[in-house]
Amino acid sequence: MSSAVTSKIIETRIYDGQKPGTSGLRKAVRIFMQEHYTENFIQAILQALGEQLLGSTLVVGGDGRYYGKEVVRKIIRIAAANGVKKLIVGQNGILSTPAVSTIIRKYKTLGGIVLTASHNPGGPDADFGIKFNCENGGPAPDNVTNKIYEITKVLKNYKIIPDIAIDIDKIHNTTIQVDGNPFTVEIIDSVDDYVEHMKNIFDFSSIKILLQGSNDRPAFKVLINAMNGVTGPYVKRIFSHELGVTDSSIVNATPLEDFGGLHPDPNLTYAKDLVNAIKNGPYDFGAAFDGDGDRNMILGKNAFFVTPSDSLAVLAANLNSIPYFKKTGIKGYARSMPTGAAVDRVAAKTGVKLYEVPTGWKYFGNLMDAGHLSLCGEESFGTGSDHIREKDGIWACLAWLSVVANLGKSVEDILLNHWQTYGRNFFTRYDYENCDSEAANKMMHHIESEIQKPEFMGSKLTSGSKTYVVKLGDNYSYVDPIDGSQASKQGLRILFQDGSRIIYRLSGTGSSGATIRVYVDSYEDDPASLNKDAQEVLKPLVTIALEISKLHEFTGRDAPTYFL
Ligand code: G6P
Ligand code: ZN
């Protein structure tokens, strides 16, 4: 099809607060639906790309949540008017976040626009989000998101071709002439490129033997829960078609605009379904993924929970189970600052370099691009590698199955053996959601002034029979070792002499109010302690953390909304 259209300039009005957070602009749907609101932000993204935009190719897709298709159509119309040459769009507007990263890298595009609010609920009364990923396939770094934000503050108009109507539900190619230049929209299968990538990374035949069983081993029974998010079609193709898992072991695998009312965040609270099914069923393994497919939760038999910090460490110690790393070698490990330091032990023992970065996947990108980093993870249920520049839920699940296939042990035994070898970092995180923002900020100021008092250093903090000696208190800042860029105020840290840590951070992904996160990490290598319950072991440190922060006084909260 070929037809000719011309672009229009629409006068707009400025909206305050279009500042991308940890992971793009995330707000209530009704905010995005205001006149010009979404158009402004798309225009700002495109304008921030400068001259490279002309003649460029971009990828577009999202997690299938409410309003996503509408925004795909807006992007088509605005990109066409701004000199983009081609858009690669997932069928039905569907692409998981890891798939967008895969496609940007494979087709060497200038970047991609991901329509997702990740694990936040979806639907008309819930959240939407728009995120830009750069040509390395990773979330835009601060200098790019700051530029986008600056543009949103002064934008006077946007360019659009209102009468482009392209069917995004069918796989096809359309080229139209825009102001005399060809503009192509290619609607692609949402799953193909990603599945091909996974097949090159993992040994699917050995995972298949594990799942199907063999003469010397019964079938390893898995239950995969896509939480009505974007991973459904990916899960069906990989686990059902490729690996032969029966349909009854794959649940919530049709993407729904409101995630079926679920809060699509794979953790012990929001994926309770999976926890109960594994506890009561015949399963050896369970996995769940979030709305856009980059987060994961891994469970063993009887719903044995693998913390994300431990998951990272176990994978680090077992990367030789995965063909991809046999080819590339192990270049380095990394974790975000609040993530439990279990992987540090693996790095130290194996002589592999370990990097600590602020919260946010974007901070791993430079290290990967420079060839310094193979595997990384965050306590927030993110695990991934340099195969793309996003965390990757399905990848993490396949990585775990590769390790199980290689070691021939249960998930729980793998963890117990790991702790026996490396010791155990007990970890917990307390979340206080939807606090009053002013109260949360005041609390953070209070903590900062307490921990920066000269006498705080070396002081002894006691709870029950435990005493901890303060080594350092600070507001974490980071200098990127590759480009020297700096990130400051990334979380308040109290480091103790025995290596234990307390960290306070305000979430950067919420869409209303403030979420306070308190992270506690403590190391034990006494064999008698390895099996203990994390809450029991960490209780004294949690008590100390709450006392120092005066969290109750500032926020009125007696208990966390959630803890893990
Ligand atoms: C997103 C990012 C992660 C980050 C997480 C932190 O999921 O992709 O890289 O760890 O947000 O969220 P928070 O709410 O703690 O800022
Ligand atoms: Zn996500």
Coordinates of C-alpha atoms and ligand atoms in Angstrom, one line a residue:
M1 CA 0.0 0.0 0.0
S2 CA 1.3 3.5 -0.8
S3 CA -0.4 6.8 -0.2
A4 CA 0.7 10.3 0.5
V5 CA 0.0 12.4 3.6
T6 CA 1.3 15.6 5.2
S7 CA 2.1 16.4 8.8
K8 CA 0.4 19.0 10.9
I9 CA 1.7 21.1 13.8
I10 CA -0.6 21.1 16.8
E11 CA -0.3 23.8 19.5
T12 CA -0.2 22.2 22.9
R13 CA -0.1 23.2 26.6
I14 CA 2.6 22.3 29.1
Y15 CA 2.0 19.6 31.7
D16 CA 4.1 19.7 34.8
G17 CA 5.7 16.6 36.2
Q18 CA 6.5 14.6 33.1
K19 CA 9.7 13.5 34.7
P20 CA 10.7 9.9 34.0
G21 CA 11.3 7.9 37.2
T22 CA 13.4 4.8 37.8
S23 CA 11.8 3.3 34.8
G24 CA 10.1 5.8 32.5
L25 CA 7.1 8.0 33.0
R26 CA 4.5 6.2 35.0
K27 CA 1.2 7.7 36.0
A28 CA -2.5 6.9 36.3
V29 CA -4.2 6.1 32.9
R30 CA -6.5 9.1 33.4
I31 CA -3.5 11.4 33.5
F32 CA -2.1 10.0 30.2
M33 CA -5.6 10.4 28.7
Q34 CA -5.7 14.2 29.2
E35 CA -5.7 16.1 26.0
H36 CA -2.1 16.3 24.5
Y37 CA -0.5 14.7 27.6
T38 CA 0.7 11.6 25.9
E39 CA 1.4 13.4 22.6
N40 CA 3.7 15.9 24.4
F41 CA 5.7 13.1 26.0
I42 CA 6.2 11.2 22.8
Q43 CA 7.2 14.4 21.0
A44 CA 9.7 15.1 23.8
I45 CA 11.2 11.6 23.5
L46 CA 11.6 12.0 19.7
Q47 CA 13.0 15.6 20.0
A48 CA 15.5 14.5 22.6
L49 CA 17.0 12.2 20.0
G50 CA 18.1 15.2 17.9
E51 CA 19.3 14.9 14.4
Q52 CA 19.7 11.1 14.6
L53 CA 15.9 10.8 14.5
L54 CA 15.7 11.7 10.8
G55 CA 15.7 8.5 8.8
S56 CA 15.8 6.3 11.9
T57 CA 14.1 3.0 12.9
L58 CA 12.4 2.6 16.3
V59 CA 10.8 -0.4 18.0
V60 CA 7.4 0.0 19.6
G61 CA 5.5 -2.4 21.8
G62 CA 4.2 -2.9 25.3
D63 CA 2.8 -5.2 27.9
G64 CA -0.8 -5.2 26.6
R65 CA -2.3 -3.1 29.3
Y66 CA -5.3 -0.8 28.9
Y67 CA -4.6 2.3 26.7
G68 CA -1.5 0.6 25.1
K69 CA -3.0 0.1 21.6
E70 CA -4.2 3.7 21.5
V71 CA -0.8 5.0 22.4
V72 CA 0.9 2.8 19.7
R73 CA -1.4 4.5 17.2
K74 CA -0.4 7.9 18.5
I75 CA 3.3 7.0 18.3
I76 CA 2.8 5.9 14.6
R77 CA 1.2 9.2 13.8
I78 CA 3.7 11.4 15.7
A79 CA 6.8 9.4 14.6
A80 CA 5.8 9.6 10.9
A81 CA 5.5 13.4 11.2
N82 CA 8.9 13.8 12.9
G83 CA 11.0 12.2 10.2
V84 CA 11.3 8.6 11.5
K85 CA 11.8 6.2 8.6
K86 CA 10.5 3.0 10.0
L87 CA 8.7 1.6 13.1
I88 CA 8.9 -2.0 14.0
V89 CA 5.8 -2.7 16.1
G90 CA 4.8 -5.9 17.9
Q91 CA 1.5 -7.4 16.7
N92 CA -1.5 -6.1 18.8
G93 CA 1.0 -3.7 20.3
I94 CA 2.5 -6.5 22.3
L95 CA 6.2 -6.8 23.1
S96 CA 7.7 -7.8 26.4
T97 CA 10.4 -5.5 27.8
P98 CA 13.1 -8.1 27.2
A99 CA 11.7 -8.6 23.6
V100 CA 12.0 -4.9 22.9
S101 CA 15.6 -5.0 24.0
T102 CA 16.3 -8.1 21.9
I103 CA 14.7 -6.5 18.8
I104 CA 16.5 -3.1 19.2
R105 CA 19.8 -5.0 19.3
K106 CA 19.1 -7.5 16.6
Y107 CA 17.9 -4.9 14.0
K108 CA 20.3 -2.2 15.3
T109 CA 17.6 0.4 15.6
L110 CA 18.1 3.8 17.2
G111 CA 16.0 2.7 20.2
G112 CA 12.5 1.7 21.2
I113 CA 9.5 2.9 23.1
V114 CA 8.1 0.5 25.7
L115 CA 4.5 1.0 26.8
T116 CA 4.3 -0.4 30.3
A117 CA 3.9 0.4 33.9
S118 CA 5.7 -2.9 34.6
H119 CA 4.3 -4.6 37.6
N120 CA 1.7 -1.9 38.5
P121 CA -1.9 -2.9 38.0
G122 CA -3.6 -2.1 34.7
G123 CA -7.0 -0.9 33.5
P124 CA -8.9 2.4 33.2
D125 CA -8.5 3.2 36.9
A126 CA -4.9 1.9 37.2
D127 CA -1.5 2.8 35.7
F128 CA 0.1 3.4 32.4
G129 CA 3.7 4.1 31.5
I130 CA 6.0 5.1 28.6
K131 CA 9.7 4.3 28.6
F132 CA 12.5 5.0 26.1
N133 CA 15.2 2.5 25.5
C134 CA 18.4 3.5 23.6
E135 CA 20.3 1.8 20.8
N136 CA 22.1 -0.6 23.2
G137 CA 18.6 -1.9 24.0
G138 CA 18.7 -0.6 27.6
P139 CA 16.6 1.9 29.5
A140 CA 17.6 5.5 28.7
P141 CA 20.3 6.8 31.1
D142 CA 19.8 9.9 33.2
N143 CA 21.3 12.3 30.7
V144 CA 18.7 11.2 28.1
T145 CA 15.7 11.2 30.5
N146 CA 16.7 14.6 31.8
K147 CA 16.8 15.9 28.3
I148 CA 13.3 14.5 27.7
Y149 CA 12.0 16.1 30.8
E150 CA 13.6 19.5 30.0
I151 CA 11.8 19.4 26.6
T152 CA 8.4 18.6 28.2
K153 CA 8.8 21.8 30.2
V154 CA 9.1 24.1 27.2
L155 CA 7.2 22.3 24.5
K156 CA 4.9 24.5 22.4
N157 CA 3.6 22.1 19.9
Y158 CA 3.9 18.6 18.5
K159 CA 3.9 17.2 15.0
I160 CA 1.4 14.6 13.9
I161 CA -0.3 13.1 11.0
P162 CA -3.8 12.6 12.3
D163 CA -5.2 10.5 9.4
I164 CA -2.8 7.6 9.4
A165 CA -4.7 4.4 10.3
I166 CA -2.7 1.2 10.3
D167 CA -4.1 -2.1 11.5
I168 CA -1.6 -3.2 14.2
D169 CA -3.3 -6.5 14.8
K170 CA -2.1 -8.1 11.5
I171 CA 1.5 -9.0 10.6
H172 CA 2.2 -6.9 7.6
N173 CA 4.3 -4.0 6.2
T174 CA 2.9 -0.6 5.2
T175 CA 4.8 2.2 3.5
I176 CA 3.3 5.6 3.0
Q177 CA 4.8 8.8 1.6
V178 CA 5.1 11.5 4.3
D179 CA 6.0 15.0 3.2
G180 CA 7.6 13.3 0.2
N181 CA 9.6 10.6 2.1
P182 CA 8.8 6.9 2.6
F183 CA 7.6 5.9 6.1
T184 CA 7.2 2.2 6.9
V185 CA 5.4 0.4 9.7
E186 CA 6.3 -3.2 10.0
I187 CA 4.0 -5.2 12.3
I188 CA 6.0 -8.2 13.5
D189 CA 5.3 -11.4 15.4
S190 CA 5.7 -10.5 19.1
V191 CA 7.5 -13.7 20.0
D192 CA 9.8 -14.9 17.1
D193 CA 12.9 -12.9 17.7
Y194 CA 13.0 -13.4 21.4
V195 CA 12.5 -17.2 21.2
E196 CA 15.2 -17.5 18.6
H197 CA 17.5 -15.6 21.0
M198 CA 16.7 -17.9 23.9
K199 CA 17.4 -21.0 21.8
N200 CA 20.8 -19.7 21.0
I201 CA 21.6 -19.0 24.7
F202 CA 20.3 -22.2 26.4
D203 CA 20.5 -25.9 25.6
F204 CA 16.8 -26.5 25.1
S205 CA 17.3 -30.2 24.6
S206 CA 18.7 -30.7 28.1
I207 CA 16.0 -28.6 29.7
K208 CA 13.4 -30.7 27.7
I209 CA 14.9 -33.9 29.1
L210 CA 14.7 -32.5 32.6
L211 CA 11.1 -31.5 32.2
Q212 CA 10.0 -34.6 30.4
G213 CA 12.0 -37.0 32.6
S214 CA 14.4 -39.7 31.4
N215 CA 15.3 -43.3 32.3
D216 CA 17.2 -42.3 35.4
R217 CA 15.1 -39.3 36.5
P218 CA 11.4 -38.6 36.8
A219 CA 10.0 -35.6 35.1
F220 CA 10.8 -32.3 36.9
K221 CA 7.3 -30.7 37.2
V222 CA 7.0 -27.0 36.7
L223 CA 4.2 -24.5 37.1
I224 CA 4.6 -21.3 35.1
N225 CA 2.3 -18.3 36.0
A226 CA 2.3 -15.4 33.5
M227 CA 0.0 -13.3 35.8
N228 CA -2.1 -12.3 32.8
G229 CA 0.7 -10.1 31.6
V230 CA 2.7 -9.9 28.4
T231 CA 4.7 -13.1 28.9
G232 CA 1.7 -15.4 28.1
P233 CA 2.5 -15.8 24.4
Y234 CA 6.2 -16.2 25.1
V235 CA 5.6 -18.8 27.8
K236 CA 3.3 -20.8 25.5
R237 CA 5.7 -20.8 22.7
I238 CA 8.8 -21.7 24.8
F239 CA 7.4 -23.9 27.5
S240 CA 4.6 -25.6 25.7
H241 CA 5.7 -25.8 22.0
E242 CA 9.4 -26.0 22.5
L243 CA 9.8 -27.8 25.8
G244 CA 6.6 -29.8 25.9
V245 CA 5.1 -28.6 29.2
T246 CA 1.5 -29.5 29.4
D247 CA -1.1 -26.7 29.2
S248 CA -2.3 -27.3 32.7
S249 CA 1.1 -26.3 34.0
I250 CA 0.9 -22.9 32.3
V251 CA -1.5 -20.5 33.9
N252 CA -2.7 -16.9 33.3
A253 CA -1.1 -17.0 29.9
T254 CA -3.4 -14.7 28.0
P255 CA -2.4 -11.0 28.3
L256 CA -5.3 -9.0 29.6
E257 CA -5.7 -5.2 29.6
D258 CA -6.3 -5.2 33.3
F259 CA -4.3 -8.3 34.1
G260 CA -7.5 -9.9 35.2
G261 CA -7.5 -7.6 38.2
L262 CA -4.2 -9.0 39.4
H263 CA -1.4 -6.9 40.6
P264 CA 1.1 -8.4 38.2
D265 CA 4.2 -8.4 40.5
P266 CA 5.8 -11.8 41.1
N267 CA 6.4 -11.9 44.8
L268 CA 5.1 -13.8 47.7
T269 CA 2.1 -11.5 48.3
Y270 CA 0.9 -10.8 44.8
A271 CA 1.7 -14.2 43.4
K272 CA 0.1 -16.0 46.3
D273 CA -1.8 -18.2 43.8
L274 CA 1.5 -19.7 42.6
V275 CA 2.7 -20.1 46.1
N276 CA -0.4 -22.0 47.1
A277 CA -0.5 -24.1 44.0
I278 CA 3.1 -25.2 44.5
K279 CA 2.6 -25.9 48.2
N280 CA -0.4 -28.1 47.5
G281 CA 0.5 -29.6 44.2
P282 CA 3.0 -32.1 42.8
Y283 CA 5.4 -29.4 41.5
D284 CA 9.1 -29.3 41.8
F285 CA 9.4 -25.7 40.6
G286 CA 7.4 -22.6 40.0
A287 CA 8.0 -19.3 38.3
A288 CA 6.0 -16.1 37.8
F289 CA 6.7 -13.0 35.8
D290 CA 5.5 -9.4 36.0
G291 CA 3.3 -7.4 33.6
D292 CA 6.0 -6.6 31.1
G293 CA 8.1 -9.8 31.6
D294 CA 11.3 -8.5 33.0
R295 CA 10.8 -9.6 36.7
N296 CA 10.7 -13.1 38.0
M297 CA 10.1 -15.1 41.1
I298 CA 11.5 -18.6 41.5
L299 CA 10.1 -21.3 43.9
G300 CA 11.2 -24.8 44.6
K301 CA 9.2 -27.8 45.9
N302 CA 6.8 -26.9 48.7
A303 CA 7.0 -23.3 47.6
F304 CA 10.6 -23.0 48.9
F305 CA 11.3 -19.3 48.1
V306 CA 14.5 -18.3 46.4
T307 CA 15.2 -14.6 47.2
P308 CA 16.3 -12.6 44.2
S309 CA 19.6 -11.9 45.9
D310 CA 20.2 -15.6 46.4
S311 CA 19.0 -16.3 42.9
L312 CA 21.7 -14.0 41.5
A313 CA 24.4 -15.7 43.6
V314 CA 23.4 -19.2 42.7
L315 CA 23.3 -18.4 39.0
A316 CA 26.7 -16.7 39.3
A317 CA 28.2 -19.8 40.8
N318 CA 26.6 -22.0 38.0
L319 CA 27.0 -20.0 34.8
N320 CA 28.9 -22.9 33.3
S321 CA 25.5 -24.7 33.0
I322 CA 24.5 -22.3 30.2
P323 CA 26.1 -22.6 26.7
Y324 CA 26.0 -18.8 26.2
F325 CA 28.5 -18.2 29.0
K326 CA 30.8 -21.0 27.8
K327 CA 31.1 -19.0 24.6
T328 CA 31.4 -15.5 26.1
G329 CA 33.3 -16.3 29.4
I330 CA 32.4 -14.6 32.7
K331 CA 33.3 -10.9 32.5
G332 CA 31.9 -9.7 35.8
Y333 CA 29.0 -9.7 38.2
A334 CA 26.9 -6.8 39.5
R335 CA 24.1 -6.0 41.8
S336 CA 22.2 -2.9 42.8
M337 CA 23.3 -1.3 46.1
P338 CA 20.3 -2.5 48.2
T339 CA 20.5 -6.0 46.9
G340 CA 21.7 -8.6 49.4
A341 CA 25.5 -9.2 49.0
A342 CA 25.3 -13.0 48.4
V343 CA 26.8 -12.6 44.9
D344 CA 29.8 -10.7 46.4
R345 CA 30.8 -14.0 48.1
V346 CA 30.8 -15.9 44.8
A347 CA 32.7 -13.1 43.1
A348 CA 35.3 -13.1 45.9
K349 CA 35.8 -16.9 45.8
T350 CA 36.0 -17.2 42.1
G351 CA 38.1 -14.1 41.4
V352 CA 35.4 -12.5 39.2
K353 CA 35.0 -8.7 39.5
L354 CA 31.9 -7.5 41.3
Y355 CA 30.2 -4.1 40.7
E356 CA 27.7 -2.3 42.9
V357 CA 25.4 0.2 41.2
P358 CA 22.4 2.3 42.2
T359 CA 18.9 0.9 41.9
G360 CA 17.8 0.8 38.3
W361 CA 18.7 -1.5 35.4
K362 CA 20.0 1.4 33.4
Y363 CA 23.1 1.5 35.5
F364 CA 24.2 -1.9 34.3
G365 CA 24.2 -0.9 30.6
N366 CA 27.5 0.9 30.4
L367 CA 29.4 -1.9 32.1
M368 CA 27.9 -4.5 29.7
D369 CA 28.5 -2.4 26.7
A370 CA 32.2 -2.0 27.7
G371 CA 32.5 -5.8 28.1
H372 CA 32.9 -5.8 31.9
L373 CA 29.7 -7.5 33.0
S374 CA 28.0 -10.8 32.3
L375 CA 25.4 -11.3 35.0
C376 CA 23.5 -9.0 37.3
G377 CA 20.5 -8.7 39.4
E378 CA 18.4 -6.7 41.9
E379 CA 16.5 -7.5 45.0
S380 CA 13.4 -6.2 43.2
F381 CA 13.0 -9.6 41.4
G382 CA 15.2 -8.7 38.5
T383 CA 17.8 -11.0 37.1
G384 CA 19.5 -10.9 33.7
S385 CA 22.7 -10.9 31.7
D386 CA 24.4 -9.2 28.8
H387 CA 22.4 -11.1 26.3
I388 CA 20.2 -8.0 26.3
R389 CA 20.1 -4.7 28.2
E390 CA 17.0 -5.4 30.3
K391 CA 16.3 -7.8 33.1
D392 CA 14.6 -10.9 31.8
G393 CA 12.0 -13.0 33.6
I394 CA 11.8 -15.9 31.2
W395 CA 15.6 -15.9 30.8
A396 CA 16.0 -16.2 34.6
C397 CA 13.6 -19.2 34.6
L398 CA 15.4 -20.9 31.8
A399 CA 18.7 -20.2 33.6
W400 CA 17.4 -21.9 36.7
L401 CA 16.2 -24.9 34.8
S402 CA 19.6 -25.2 33.2
V403 CA 21.3 -25.2 36.6
V404 CA 18.8 -27.8 37.9
A405 CA 19.4 -30.0 34.8
N406 CA 23.1 -29.7 35.3
L407 CA 23.3 -30.3 39.0
G408 CA 20.5 -32.9 39.2
K409 CA 19.3 -31.5 42.6
S410 CA 16.2 -29.9 43.9
V411 CA 16.0 -26.1 44.2
E412 CA 16.2 -26.3 48.0
D413 CA 19.3 -28.6 48.0
I414 CA 21.0 -26.2 45.5
L415 CA 20.4 -23.4 47.9
L416 CA 21.6 -25.4 51.0
N417 CA 24.7 -26.5 49.2
H418 CA 25.3 -22.9 48.1
W419 CA 25.1 -21.6 51.6
Q420 CA 27.3 -24.3 52.9
T421 CA 30.0 -23.2 50.4
Y422 CA 29.6 -19.5 50.6
G423 CA 27.8 -18.7 53.8
R424 CA 24.4 -17.0 53.8
N425 CA 23.4 -13.4 53.4
F426 CA 20.1 -13.1 55.1
F427 CA 18.0 -10.4 53.5
T428 CA 14.7 -8.7 54.0
R429 CA 12.9 -5.7 52.7
Y430 CA 10.1 -3.8 54.4
D431 CA 7.8 -1.6 52.2
Y432 CA 5.5 1.1 53.4
E433 CA 3.4 2.0 50.4
N434 CA 1.4 5.2 49.8
C435 CA 2.8 7.2 52.6
D436 CA 2.4 11.0 52.8
S437 CA 5.2 12.3 50.6
E438 CA 6.1 15.2 52.9
A439 CA 6.3 12.8 55.9
A440 CA 8.5 10.4 54.0
N441 CA 10.8 13.2 52.9
K442 CA 11.1 14.5 56.5
M443 CA 11.9 11.0 57.7
M444 CA 14.7 10.6 55.2
H445 CA 16.1 14.0 56.2
H446 CA 16.0 12.9 59.8
I447 CA 17.8 9.7 59.1
E448 CA 20.4 11.5 57.0
S449 CA 21.2 14.0 59.7
E450 CA 21.4 11.2 62.3
I451 CA 23.8 9.0 60.3
Q452 CA 26.0 11.9 59.3
K453 CA 26.7 13.0 62.8
P454 CA 30.4 12.4 63.5
E455 CA 29.6 10.4 66.7
F456 CA 27.5 8.0 64.7
M457 CA 30.5 6.4 63.2
G458 CA 31.9 3.7 65.6
S459 CA 28.7 3.9 67.8
K460 CA 27.2 0.6 69.1
L461 CA 23.6 -0.2 68.3
T462 CA 21.9 -2.9 70.4
S463 CA 18.7 -4.8 70.1
G464 CA 18.1 -7.8 72.4
S465 CA 21.3 -9.7 72.7
K466 CA 22.8 -8.4 69.4
T467 CA 25.1 -5.4 69.2
Y468 CA 26.3 -3.9 65.9
V469 CA 29.1 -1.4 65.5
V470 CA 28.6 1.3 62.9
K471 CA 31.3 1.5 60.3
L472 CA 29.8 4.1 58.0
G473 CA 26.6 6.1 57.4
D474 CA 26.1 8.0 54.1
N475 CA 23.9 8.9 51.2
Y476 CA 25.0 6.5 48.5
S477 CA 26.5 8.0 45.4
Y478 CA 27.9 6.4 42.3
V479 CA 30.4 7.3 39.6
D480 CA 30.0 5.2 36.5
P481 CA 33.4 3.6 35.9
I482 CA 32.9 3.8 32.1
D483 CA 31.8 7.3 31.4
G484 CA 32.4 9.0 34.7
S485 CA 28.7 10.1 35.0
Q486 CA 27.5 10.6 38.6
A487 CA 24.4 9.6 40.5
S488 CA 24.0 11.0 44.0
K489 CA 21.4 10.6 46.8
Q490 CA 20.7 7.0 45.8
G491 CA 19.7 5.7 49.3
L492 CA 20.8 6.1 52.9
R493 CA 23.2 3.4 54.0
I494 CA 24.3 2.3 57.4
L495 CA 27.2 -0.2 57.1
F496 CA 28.3 -2.2 60.2
Q497 CA 31.6 -3.6 61.0
D498 CA 30.5 -7.2 60.6
G499 CA 29.3 -6.5 57.0
S500 CA 25.6 -6.1 57.9
R501 CA 23.8 -3.2 56.3
I502 CA 20.6 -1.2 56.7
I503 CA 19.4 0.8 53.7
Y504 CA 16.5 3.3 53.4
R505 CA 15.2 4.4 50.0
L506 CA 12.2 6.0 48.5
S507 CA 10.8 4.1 45.6
G508 CA 11.2 5.6 42.2
T509 CA 8.4 3.6 40.5
G510 CA 5.3 4.4 42.4
S511 CA 2.6 6.5 40.8
S512 CA 1.1 8.1 43.9
G513 CA 2.3 9.1 47.4
A514 CA 5.7 7.8 48.6
T515 CA 6.8 4.2 49.2
I516 CA 9.5 3.8 51.8
R517 CA 11.7 0.8 51.5
V518 CA 13.9 -0.5 54.3
Y519 CA 16.4 -3.1 53.3
V520 CA 18.4 -5.3 55.8
D521 CA 21.2 -7.6 54.9
S522 CA 23.3 -9.6 57.2
Y523 CA 25.9 -12.4 56.7
E524 CA 26.2 -15.7 58.7
D525 CA 28.5 -18.6 58.1
D526 CA 27.8 -20.7 61.2
P527 CA 26.5 -24.0 59.7
A528 CA 23.8 -24.2 62.5
S529 CA 22.3 -20.8 61.4
L530 CA 22.1 -21.4 57.6
N531 CA 18.6 -22.9 57.7
K532 CA 17.0 -20.3 60.0
D533 CA 14.1 -18.1 59.1
A534 CA 15.3 -14.7 57.7
Q535 CA 12.8 -12.7 59.7
E536 CA 14.0 -14.3 62.9
V537 CA 17.7 -13.8 62.2
L538 CA 17.2 -10.2 61.0
K539 CA 14.8 -9.1 63.8
P540 CA 17.3 -7.2 65.8
L541 CA 18.6 -5.2 62.8
V542 CA 15.0 -4.5 61.7
T543 CA 14.2 -3.1 65.2
I544 CA 17.3 -0.9 65.0
A545 CA 16.4 0.3 61.5
L546 CA 12.9 1.3 62.7
E547 CA 14.2 3.0 65.8
I548 CA 16.8 5.1 64.0
S549 CA 14.3 6.2 61.3
K550 CA 11.5 7.0 63.7
L551 CA 9.4 5.6 60.9
H552 CA 6.3 5.2 63.1
E553 CA 6.5 8.8 64.4
F554 CA 6.9 10.3 60.9
T555 CA 4.4 8.2 59.0
G556 CA 2.0 6.8 61.6
R557 CA 2.7 3.3 60.2
D558 CA 2.9 0.4 62.6
A559 CA 3.5 -2.3 60.1
P560 CA 4.8 -2.6 56.6
T561 CA 2.4 -2.9 53.7
Y562 CA 4.5 -5.8 52.6
F563 CA 7.7 -7.5 53.4
L564 CA 9.8 -10.1 51.8
Ligands
G6P1 C1 12.2 -1.1 38.1 C2 13.5 -1.1 37.5 C3 14.5 -1.9 38.4 C4 14.5 -1.3 39.8 C5 13.1 -1.2 40.3 C6 13.2 -0.4 41.6 O1 11.6 -2.4 38.2 O2 13.5 -1.7 36.3 O3 15.7 -1.8 37.8 O4 15.2 -2.1 40.7 O5 12.3 -0.5 39.4 O6 11.9 0.0 42.0 P1 11.7 1.1 43.2 O7 10.3 1.1 43.3 O8 12.4 0.5 44.4 O9 12.4 2.4 42.7
ZN2 ZN 8.7 -5.0 34.8

